[in-house]
Amino acid sequence: MLLHTILLLSASVVAEALGSNHPQQPLTVPAFTKIPTLGFGTWNLDKDNVSQAVSAALHTGYRHLDCATAYGNQKAVAKGIAHGLKSLGLKRSDIWVTSKLWNDHHDPSLVQEALTLTLQELGLDYLDLWLMHWPVGNSPDTGKTRLDYLDAWHAMEKVYMTGQVRNIGVSNFSPAQLKDIIDNSSTKPAVHQMEIHPYLPQSKWINYHKELGIAVTAYSPFANTNPTYTPSEGDPPFLLTNTDVLAVAAKRGCTTAQVALVWGWSRGHSVIPKSSHASHIKENFGALDCHLEEDDLDRIDEISKKYLKRFNNPSKGFGVRLFRGLEDA
């Protein structure tokens, strides 16, 4: 209860301070890292609309863009960034850009090459954050996927020292894998990006990161509303039509998407919703004007007691068990 009160106050300050004409208030994270609370995701954007969507996001007020080599759209994202910055009169330093190292470049000899390609695709000379997308890599001998992250992380540390990336971090790691990185490296991850939403709150895992001083970013904040996730028997209802979320939205005069986003950052992590539609891009940004009370947040917290589901788990496809130790997250 007290934690929600503290975080709610912080979220209210963010909401009041932000708008399309003001820089977004950063989360309080390690001294070398300031990541805007509300970001714009580029995963599986409509291929014919990527550039327009990114430019629209910047015009709406987003200053945090989440990208990845694996999304296959970074060249189109670059056009949107260039157009948005020029038309708004912004500098590169006015926005935060994240990208990710893909599994096929985990060999230490390929890490610099991967970053160089990413910078070329995005038309940038540096990244604010570079994440290891998954703790797996493709074997150079067989091409098969295997757990492979420590050597790649050490190579990322070397790249970090060049200044081409301002921060490095991880994504989709388990507790043991994160500990392995910390215990065997000189650079602690600045950020850990993971799936978080009311159906997968991962509260203990988030709190552990706070103790470590590692910032957290939540992807898929709308849970199974993401069309990428194939529905399966026994799935909970779409998050944005969940009766509890609907009730809170109606009570506070917000949309269900806005409720999901406010619930997310009230817990102290950034969120990266995505949309190819200008109306939804604006709606999501409007979450900054949505104010939830402690009882609203408590009600959303209760949802996971009935429904607990991770939607993004490619363990079968990779042939590697992922998220060990997070089964009850």
mmCIF file of C-alpha atoms in Angstrom:
data_model
loop_
_atom_site.group_PDB
_atom_site.id
_atom_site.type_symbol
_atom_site.label_atom_id
_atom_site.label_comp_id
_atom_site.label_asym_id
_atom_site.label_seq_id
_atom_site.Cartn_x
_atom_site.Cartn_y
_atom_site.Cartn_z
ATOM 1 C CA MET A 1 0.000 0.000 0.000
ATOM 2 C CA LEU A 2 2.735 2.470 0.996
ATOM 3 C CA LEU A 3 4.781 1.587 -2.088
ATOM 4 C CA HIS A 4 1.817 2.343 -4.331
ATOM 5 C CA THR A 5 1.324 5.664 -2.575
ATOM 6 C CA ILE A 6 4.939 6.666 -3.177
ATOM 7 C CA LEU A 7 4.917 5.486 -6.768
ATOM 8 C CA LEU A 8 1.541 7.075 -7.437
ATOM 9 C CA LEU A 9 2.882 10.442 -6.254
ATOM 10 C CA SER A 10 5.842 10.034 -8.589
ATOM 11 C CA ALA A 11 3.539 9.148 -11.485
ATOM 12 C CA SER A 12 1.377 12.188 -10.779
ATOM 13 C CA VAL A 13 4.426 14.435 -10.969
ATOM 14 C CA VAL A 14 5.316 12.851 -14.311
ATOM 15 C CA ALA A 15 1.791 13.271 -15.642
ATOM 16 C CA GLU A 16 1.623 16.928 -14.680
ATOM 17 C CA ALA A 17 5.058 17.705 -16.082
ATOM 18 C CA LEU A 18 4.657 16.014 -19.425
ATOM 19 C CA GLY A 19 3.032 16.984 -22.658
ATOM 20 C CA SER A 20 3.969 17.254 -26.304
ATOM 21 C CA ASN A 21 5.798 20.521 -25.621
ATOM 22 C CA HIS A 22 7.811 19.309 -22.651
ATOM 23 C CA PRO A 23 10.589 16.731 -22.230
ATOM 24 C CA GLN A 24 9.481 13.590 -20.415
ATOM 25 C CA GLN A 25 10.480 13.213 -16.786
ATOM 26 C CA PRO A 26 13.014 10.356 -16.511
ATOM 27 C CA LEU A 27 12.814 7.521 -14.041
ATOM 28 C CA THR A 28 15.276 7.576 -11.168
ATOM 29 C CA VAL A 29 17.712 4.847 -12.149
ATOM 30 C CA PRO A 30 21.506 4.394 -11.968
ATOM 31 C CA ALA A 31 23.337 7.727 -12.197
ATOM 32 C CA PHE A 32 24.517 7.061 -15.740
ATOM 33 C CA THR A 33 21.026 6.249 -17.013
ATOM 34 C CA LYS A 34 17.911 8.396 -17.472
ATOM 35 C CA ILE A 35 15.249 6.678 -19.515
ATOM 36 C CA PRO A 36 11.915 8.388 -20.313
ATOM 37 C CA THR A 37 9.004 6.706 -18.546
ATOM 38 C CA LEU A 38 6.731 6.398 -21.570
ATOM 39 C CA GLY A 39 8.267 4.987 -24.725
ATOM 40 C CA PHE A 40 7.103 4.014 -28.198
ATOM 41 C CA GLY A 41 7.641 0.418 -29.282
ATOM 42 C CA THR A 42 8.397 -0.566 -32.879
ATOM 43 C CA TRP A 43 7.925 -4.345 -32.675
ATOM 44 C CA ASN A 44 5.662 -5.609 -35.474
ATOM 45 C CA LEU A 45 4.493 -2.201 -36.602
ATOM 46 C CA ASP A 46 2.597 -2.208 -39.885
ATOM 47 C CA LYS A 47 5.409 -2.496 -42.448
ATOM 48 C CA ASP A 48 3.822 0.100 -44.707
ATOM 49 C CA ASN A 49 3.461 2.594 -41.882
ATOM 50 C CA VAL A 50 6.615 2.364 -39.750
ATOM 51 C CA SER A 51 8.168 5.699 -40.725
ATOM 52 C CA GLN A 52 4.884 7.584 -40.406
ATOM 53 C CA ALA A 53 4.138 5.969 -37.033
ATOM 54 C CA VAL A 54 7.551 6.849 -35.594
ATOM 55 C CA SER A 55 7.309 10.444 -36.828
ATOM 56 C CA ALA A 56 3.766 10.686 -35.453
ATOM 57 C CA ALA A 57 4.985 9.400 -32.095
ATOM 58 C CA LEU A 58 7.656 12.090 -31.923
ATOM 59 C CA HIS A 59 5.140 14.764 -32.886
ATOM 60 C CA THR A 60 2.782 13.487 -30.196
ATOM 61 C CA GLY A 61 5.501 13.911 -27.579
ATOM 62 C CA TYR A 62 7.219 10.538 -27.202
ATOM 63 C CA ARG A 63 10.962 10.895 -26.671
ATOM 64 C CA HIS A 64 11.825 7.238 -26.096
ATOM 65 C CA LEU A 65 11.921 4.821 -29.045
ATOM 66 C CA ASP A 66 12.415 1.088 -28.615
ATOM 67 C CA CYS A 67 13.924 -0.723 -31.611
ATOM 68 C CA ALA A 68 15.686 -4.006 -32.418
ATOM 69 C CA THR A 69 17.619 -5.612 -35.237
ATOM 70 C CA ALA A 70 15.244 -8.577 -35.136
ATOM 71 C CA TYR A 71 12.246 -6.359 -35.907
ATOM 72 C CA GLY A 72 13.587 -5.902 -39.421
ATOM 73 C CA ASN A 73 12.341 -2.324 -39.701
ATOM 74 C CA GLN A 74 15.162 -0.130 -38.422
ATOM 75 C CA LYS A 75 15.748 1.548 -41.787
ATOM 76 C CA ALA A 76 12.102 2.630 -41.838
ATOM 77 C CA VAL A 77 12.374 3.713 -38.200
ATOM 78 C CA ALA A 78 15.362 5.851 -39.213
ATOM 79 C CA LYS A 79 13.261 7.730 -41.764
ATOM 80 C CA GLY A 80 10.650 8.424 -39.104
ATOM 81 C CA ILE A 81 13.290 9.658 -36.672
ATOM 82 C CA ALA A 82 14.895 11.921 -39.275
ATOM 83 C CA HIS A 83 11.567 13.389 -40.330
ATOM 84 C CA GLY A 84 10.379 13.880 -36.767
ATOM 85 C CA LEU A 85 13.554 15.550 -35.560
ATOM 86 C CA LYS A 86 13.778 17.880 -38.554
ATOM 87 C CA SER A 87 10.133 18.934 -38.525
ATOM 88 C CA LEU A 88 10.134 19.490 -34.771
ATOM 89 C CA GLY A 89 13.516 21.202 -34.645
ATOM 90 C CA LEU A 90 14.826 18.624 -32.188
ATOM 91 C CA LYS A 91 18.400 17.415 -31.735
ATOM 92 C CA ARG A 92 19.495 13.785 -31.540
ATOM 93 C CA SER A 93 20.183 14.315 -27.843
ATOM 94 C CA ASP A 94 16.505 15.178 -27.278
ATOM 95 C CA ILE A 95 15.417 11.572 -27.772
ATOM 96 C CA TRP A 96 16.293 8.193 -26.260
ATOM 97 C CA VAL A 97 16.829 5.309 -28.681
ATOM 98 C CA THR A 98 17.156 1.686 -27.606
ATOM 99 C CA SER A 99 18.090 -1.218 -29.852
ATOM 100 C CA LYS A 100 19.046 -4.843 -29.286
ATOM 101 C CA LEU A 101 21.714 -7.391 -30.168
ATOM 102 C CA TRP A 102 20.189 -10.396 -31.928
ATOM 103 C CA ASN A 103 21.046 -14.046 -31.281
ATOM 104 C CA ASP A 104 23.009 -14.534 -34.500
ATOM 105 C CA HIS A 105 25.711 -12.072 -33.395
ATOM 106 C CA HIS A 106 26.541 -13.351 -29.909
ATOM 107 C CA ASP A 107 29.975 -14.523 -30.970
ATOM 108 C CA PRO A 108 32.303 -11.873 -29.469
ATOM 109 C CA SER A 109 33.930 -11.320 -32.847
ATOM 110 C CA LEU A 110 30.552 -10.310 -34.303
ATOM 111 C CA VAL A 111 29.266 -7.960 -31.593
ATOM 112 C CA GLN A 112 30.909 -4.781 -32.909
ATOM 113 C CA GLU A 113 29.717 -5.661 -36.402
ATOM 114 C CA ALA A 114 26.153 -5.981 -35.095
ATOM 115 C CA LEU A 115 26.289 -2.560 -33.477
ATOM 116 C CA THR A 116 27.803 -0.940 -36.561
ATOM 117 C CA LEU A 117 24.982 -2.344 -38.696
ATOM 118 C CA THR A 118 22.342 -1.168 -36.220
ATOM 119 C CA LEU A 119 23.753 2.373 -36.176
ATOM 120 C CA GLN A 120 23.841 2.402 -39.970
ATOM 121 C CA GLU A 121 20.247 1.186 -40.225
ATOM 122 C CA LEU A 122 19.015 3.764 -37.704
ATOM 123 C CA GLY A 123 21.121 6.574 -39.172
ATOM 124 C CA LEU A 124 22.631 7.348 -35.769
ATOM 125 C CA ASP A 125 26.137 7.691 -34.406
ATOM 126 C CA TYR A 126 25.274 6.315 -30.969
ATOM 127 C CA LEU A 127 22.565 4.463 -29.032
ATOM 128 C CA ASP A 128 21.300 5.504 -25.637
ATOM 129 C CA LEU A 129 20.818 1.840 -24.740
ATOM 130 C CA TRP A 130 21.822 -1.443 -26.344
ATOM 131 C CA LEU A 131 20.248 -4.590 -24.939
ATOM 132 C CA MET A 132 21.057 -8.248 -25.373
ATOM 133 C CA HIS A 133 17.702 -9.359 -26.769
ATOM 134 C CA TRP A 134 17.785 -12.903 -25.362
ATOM 135 C CA PRO A 135 20.270 -14.909 -23.275
ATOM 136 C CA VAL A 136 20.717 -17.278 -26.221
ATOM 137 C CA GLY A 137 22.917 -17.344 -29.291
ATOM 138 C CA ASN A 138 23.224 -19.396 -32.430
ATOM 139 C CA SER A 139 26.093 -21.872 -32.409
ATOM 140 C CA PRO A 140 28.646 -20.914 -35.107
ATOM 141 C CA ASP A 141 29.174 -24.615 -35.803
ATOM 142 C CA THR A 142 25.613 -25.937 -36.030
ATOM 143 C CA GLY A 143 23.471 -22.819 -36.149
ATOM 144 C CA LYS A 144 21.369 -24.220 -33.323
ATOM 145 C CA THR A 145 20.268 -21.963 -30.494
ATOM 146 C CA ARG A 146 21.922 -22.420 -27.117
ATOM 147 C CA LEU A 147 22.251 -20.548 -23.853
ATOM 148 C CA ASP A 148 24.995 -18.071 -24.672
ATOM 149 C CA TYR A 149 25.336 -14.678 -23.063
ATOM 150 C CA LEU A 150 28.412 -14.145 -20.900
ATOM 151 C CA ASP A 151 31.024 -13.834 -23.653
ATOM 152 C CA ALA A 152 28.662 -11.674 -25.689
ATOM 153 C CA TRP A 153 28.138 -9.445 -22.656
ATOM 154 C CA HIS A 154 31.894 -9.001 -22.232
ATOM 155 C CA ALA A 155 32.068 -7.948 -25.887
ATOM 156 C CA MET A 156 29.227 -5.485 -25.277
ATOM 157 C CA GLU A 157 31.230 -4.070 -22.359
ATOM 158 C CA LYS A 158 34.085 -3.328 -24.752
ATOM 159 C CA VAL A 159 31.709 -1.594 -27.155
ATOM 160 C CA TYR A 160 30.305 0.407 -24.243
ATOM 161 C CA MET A 161 33.785 1.778 -23.578
ATOM 162 C CA THR A 162 33.932 3.221 -27.116
ATOM 163 C CA GLY A 163 31.032 5.591 -26.456
ATOM 164 C CA GLN A 164 28.948 4.215 -29.325
ATOM 165 C CA VAL A 165 26.421 3.087 -26.751
ATOM 166 C CA ARG A 166 25.675 5.148 -23.656
ATOM 167 C CA ASN A 167 24.280 2.206 -21.668
ATOM 168 C CA ILE A 168 24.088 -1.558 -22.045
ATOM 169 C CA GLY A 169 21.524 -3.929 -20.638
ATOM 170 C CA VAL A 170 19.679 -7.205 -21.047
ATOM 171 C CA SER A 171 16.242 -8.496 -21.964
ATOM 172 C CA ASN A 172 14.359 -11.662 -21.023
ATOM 173 C CA PHE A 173 16.967 -12.948 -18.553
ATOM 174 C CA SER A 174 16.310 -15.314 -15.652
ATOM 175 C CA PRO A 175 17.472 -14.612 -12.083
ATOM 176 C CA ALA A 176 20.409 -17.012 -12.418
ATOM 177 C CA GLN A 177 21.468 -15.508 -15.738
ATOM 178 C CA LEU A 178 21.331 -11.963 -14.396
ATOM 179 C CA LYS A 179 23.382 -13.009 -11.368
ATOM 180 C CA ASP A 180 25.904 -14.682 -13.659
ATOM 181 C CA ILE A 181 26.340 -11.425 -15.582
ATOM 182 C CA ILE A 182 26.762 -9.360 -12.421
ATOM 183 C CA ASP A 183 29.137 -11.790 -10.721
ATOM 184 C CA ASN A 184 31.399 -12.188 -13.744
ATOM 185 C CA SER A 185 31.514 -8.733 -15.303
ATOM 186 C CA SER A 186 32.791 -5.277 -14.534
ATOM 187 C CA THR A 187 29.686 -3.553 -15.923
ATOM 188 C CA LYS A 188 26.276 -4.108 -14.382
ATOM 189 C CA PRO A 189 23.292 -3.981 -16.776
ATOM 190 C CA ALA A 190 21.729 -0.533 -16.688
ATOM 191 C CA VAL A 191 18.314 -1.771 -17.793
ATOM 192 C CA HIS A 192 16.439 -5.076 -17.991
ATOM 193 C CA GLN A 193 13.562 -5.176 -20.465
ATOM 194 C CA MET A 194 10.919 -7.825 -19.867
ATOM 195 C CA GLU A 195 7.264 -8.694 -20.369
ATOM 196 C CA ILE A 196 5.167 -7.001 -17.685
ATOM 197 C CA HIS A 197 1.425 -6.368 -17.496
ATOM 198 C CA PRO A 198 -1.398 -7.096 -15.035
ATOM 199 C CA TYR A 199 -1.452 -10.750 -16.141
ATOM 200 C CA LEU A 200 2.312 -11.011 -15.489
ATOM 201 C CA PRO A 201 3.212 -8.409 -12.828
ATOM 202 C CA GLN A 202 6.570 -9.944 -11.824
ATOM 203 C CA SER A 203 6.495 -7.872 -8.619
ATOM 204 C CA LYS A 204 9.245 -9.690 -6.703
ATOM 205 C CA TRP A 205 11.476 -9.681 -9.772
ATOM 206 C CA ILE A 206 10.969 -5.942 -10.248
ATOM 207 C CA ASN A 207 11.705 -5.242 -6.589
ATOM 208 C CA TYR A 208 14.930 -7.258 -6.862
ATOM 209 C CA HIS A 209 16.046 -4.996 -9.698
ATOM 210 C CA LYS A 210 15.321 -1.951 -7.565
ATOM 211 C CA GLU A 211 17.623 -3.375 -4.883
ATOM 212 C CA LEU A 212 20.322 -3.869 -7.515
ATOM 213 C CA GLY A 213 19.860 -0.392 -9.000
ATOM 214 C CA ILE A 214 18.851 -1.787 -12.394
ATOM 215 C CA ALA A 215 16.052 -0.004 -14.249
ATOM 216 C CA VAL A 216 13.219 -2.051 -15.742
ATOM 217 C CA THR A 217 11.310 -1.488 -18.985
ATOM 218 C CA ALA A 218 8.040 -3.323 -19.640
ATOM 219 C CA TYR A 219 7.213 -4.585 -23.094
ATOM 220 C CA SER A 220 3.732 -5.819 -24.073
ATOM 221 C CA PRO A 221 2.048 -3.595 -21.462
ATOM 222 C CA PHE A 222 -1.327 -4.517 -23.009
ATOM 223 C CA ALA A 223 -0.632 -8.259 -22.633
ATOM 224 C CA ASN A 224 -2.591 -10.460 -25.048
ATOM 225 C CA THR A 225 -3.992 -7.468 -26.903
ATOM 226 C CA ASN A 226 -0.806 -7.753 -28.958
ATOM 227 C CA PRO A 227 -1.854 -9.583 -32.181
ATOM 228 C CA THR A 228 1.546 -11.277 -32.285
ATOM 229 C CA TYR A 229 0.461 -13.634 -29.524
ATOM 230 C CA THR A 230 -1.526 -16.585 -30.835
ATOM 231 C CA PRO A 231 -4.551 -17.231 -28.617
ATOM 232 C CA SER A 232 -4.648 -20.572 -26.840
ATOM 233 C CA GLU A 233 -7.245 -22.418 -24.819
ATOM 234 C CA GLY A 234 -7.534 -21.133 -21.283
ATOM 235 C CA ASP A 235 -6.144 -17.678 -22.055
ATOM 236 C CA PRO A 236 -7.479 -14.834 -19.926
ATOM 237 C CA PRO A 237 -9.722 -12.268 -21.634
ATOM 238 C CA PHE A 238 -8.012 -9.559 -23.640
ATOM 239 C CA LEU A 239 -6.517 -7.229 -21.055
ATOM 240 C CA LEU A 240 -8.164 -4.121 -22.484
ATOM 241 C CA THR A 241 -11.581 -5.776 -22.129
ATOM 242 C CA ASN A 242 -10.948 -7.197 -18.654
ATOM 243 C CA THR A 243 -13.869 -6.216 -16.424
ATOM 244 C CA ASP A 244 -11.637 -4.844 -13.660
ATOM 245 C CA VAL A 245 -9.661 -2.698 -16.084
ATOM 246 C CA LEU A 246 -12.911 -1.507 -17.662
ATOM 247 C CA ALA A 247 -14.305 -0.586 -14.258
ATOM 248 C CA VAL A 248 -11.251 1.456 -13.276
ATOM 249 C CA ALA A 249 -11.216 3.181 -16.665
ATOM 250 C CA ALA A 250 -14.866 4.150 -16.383
ATOM 251 C CA LYS A 251 -14.378 5.384 -12.832
ATOM 252 C CA ARG A 252 -11.462 7.646 -13.734
ATOM 253 C CA GLY A 253 -12.530 8.786 -17.182
ATOM 254 C CA CYS A 254 -9.597 7.060 -18.893
ATOM 255 C CA THR A 255 -9.350 4.402 -21.571
ATOM 256 C CA THR A 256 -8.372 0.864 -20.637
ATOM 257 C CA ALA A 257 -5.065 1.287 -22.469
ATOM 258 C CA GLN A 258 -4.298 4.346 -20.388
ATOM 259 C CA VAL A 259 -5.148 2.485 -17.186
ATOM 260 C CA ALA A 260 -2.742 -0.330 -18.113
ATOM 261 C CA LEU A 261 0.062 2.146 -18.796
ATOM 262 C CA VAL A 262 -0.449 4.159 -15.604
ATOM 263 C CA TRP A 263 -0.541 0.929 -13.580
ATOM 264 C CA GLY A 264 2.799 0.043 -15.195
ATOM 265 C CA TRP A 265 4.777 3.176 -14.487
ATOM 266 C CA SER A 266 3.223 3.573 -11.036
ATOM 267 C CA ARG A 267 5.295 0.512 -10.130
ATOM 268 C CA GLY A 268 8.507 2.313 -11.044
ATOM 269 C CA HIS A 269 9.307 1.008 -14.524
ATOM 270 C CA SER A 270 9.069 2.470 -18.002
ATOM 271 C CA VAL A 271 6.534 1.156 -20.516
ATOM 272 C CA ILE A 272 6.734 0.886 -24.309
ATOM 273 C CA PRO A 273 3.304 0.557 -25.962
ATOM 274 C CA LYS A 274 3.165 0.397 -29.733
ATOM 275 C CA SER A 275 0.630 1.236 -32.411
ATOM 276 C CA SER A 276 0.586 2.018 -36.112
ATOM 277 C CA HIS A 277 -2.528 4.181 -35.752
ATOM 278 C CA ALA A 278 -2.235 7.897 -34.995
ATOM 279 C CA SER A 279 -5.342 7.832 -32.800
ATOM 280 C CA HIS A 280 -3.968 5.054 -30.617
ATOM 281 C CA ILE A 281 -0.532 6.688 -30.481
ATOM 282 C CA LYS A 282 -2.195 9.815 -29.077
ATOM 283 C CA GLU A 283 -4.482 7.805 -26.808
ATOM 284 C CA ASN A 284 -1.531 6.010 -25.238
ATOM 285 C CA PHE A 285 0.350 9.258 -24.726
ATOM 286 C CA GLY A 286 -2.781 10.607 -23.086
ATOM 287 C CA ALA A 287 -2.124 8.208 -20.216
ATOM 288 C CA LEU A 288 -0.010 11.036 -18.809
ATOM 289 C CA ASP A 289 -3.278 12.796 -17.997
ATOM 290 C CA CYS A 290 -4.889 9.695 -16.464
ATOM 291 C CA HIS A 291 -4.768 9.720 -12.670
ATOM 292 C CA LEU A 292 -5.371 6.535 -10.692
ATOM 293 C CA GLU A 293 -5.793 6.286 -6.943
ATOM 294 C CA GLU A 294 -4.292 3.690 -4.656
ATOM 295 C CA ASP A 295 -7.466 1.593 -4.596
ATOM 296 C CA ASP A 296 -7.477 1.520 -8.409
ATOM 297 C CA LEU A 297 -3.921 0.221 -8.487
ATOM 298 C CA ASP A 298 -4.745 -2.356 -5.824
ATOM 299 C CA ARG A 299 -7.676 -3.584 -7.901
ATOM 300 C CA ILE A 300 -5.472 -4.030 -10.962
ATOM 301 C CA ASP A 301 -2.904 -5.831 -8.800
ATOM 302 C CA GLU A 302 -5.547 -8.403 -7.868
ATOM 303 C CA ILE A 303 -6.065 -9.459 -11.499
ATOM 304 C CA SER A 304 -2.996 -11.734 -11.517
ATOM 305 C CA LYS A 305 -4.452 -13.782 -8.654
ATOM 306 C CA LYS A 306 -7.085 -15.002 -11.105
ATOM 307 C CA TYR A 307 -5.106 -14.846 -14.320
ATOM 308 C CA LEU A 308 -1.345 -15.393 -14.565
ATOM 309 C CA LYS A 309 0.094 -15.789 -18.041
ATOM 310 C CA ARG A 310 3.342 -15.148 -19.909
ATOM 311 C CA PHE A 311 2.580 -14.641 -23.595
ATOM 312 C CA ASN A 312 6.078 -14.282 -25.046
ATOM 313 C CA ASN A 313 7.967 -17.498 -24.378
ATOM 314 C CA PRO A 314 9.903 -18.854 -27.386
ATOM 315 C CA SER A 315 11.517 -21.662 -25.368
ATOM 316 C CA LYS A 316 10.098 -24.297 -27.695
ATOM 317 C CA GLY A 317 11.203 -22.492 -30.833
ATOM 318 C CA PHE A 318 14.679 -21.841 -29.481
ATOM 319 C CA GLY A 319 14.964 -25.337 -28.031
ATOM 320 C CA VAL A 320 16.186 -23.780 -24.781
ATOM 321 C CA ARG A 321 14.376 -23.401 -21.478
ATOM 322 C CA LEU A 322 13.884 -19.722 -20.707
ATOM 323 C CA PHE A 323 12.664 -17.844 -17.622
ATOM 324 C CA ARG A 324 13.785 -20.528 -15.188
ATOM 325 C CA GLY A 325 12.865 -19.427 -11.676
ATOM 326 C CA LEU A 326 10.148 -17.063 -12.889
ATOM 327 C CA GLU A 327 7.375 -19.614 -13.312
ATOM 328 C CA ASP A 328 5.206 -17.977 -10.638
ATOM 329 C CA ALA A 329 6.019 -14.390 -11.603
#
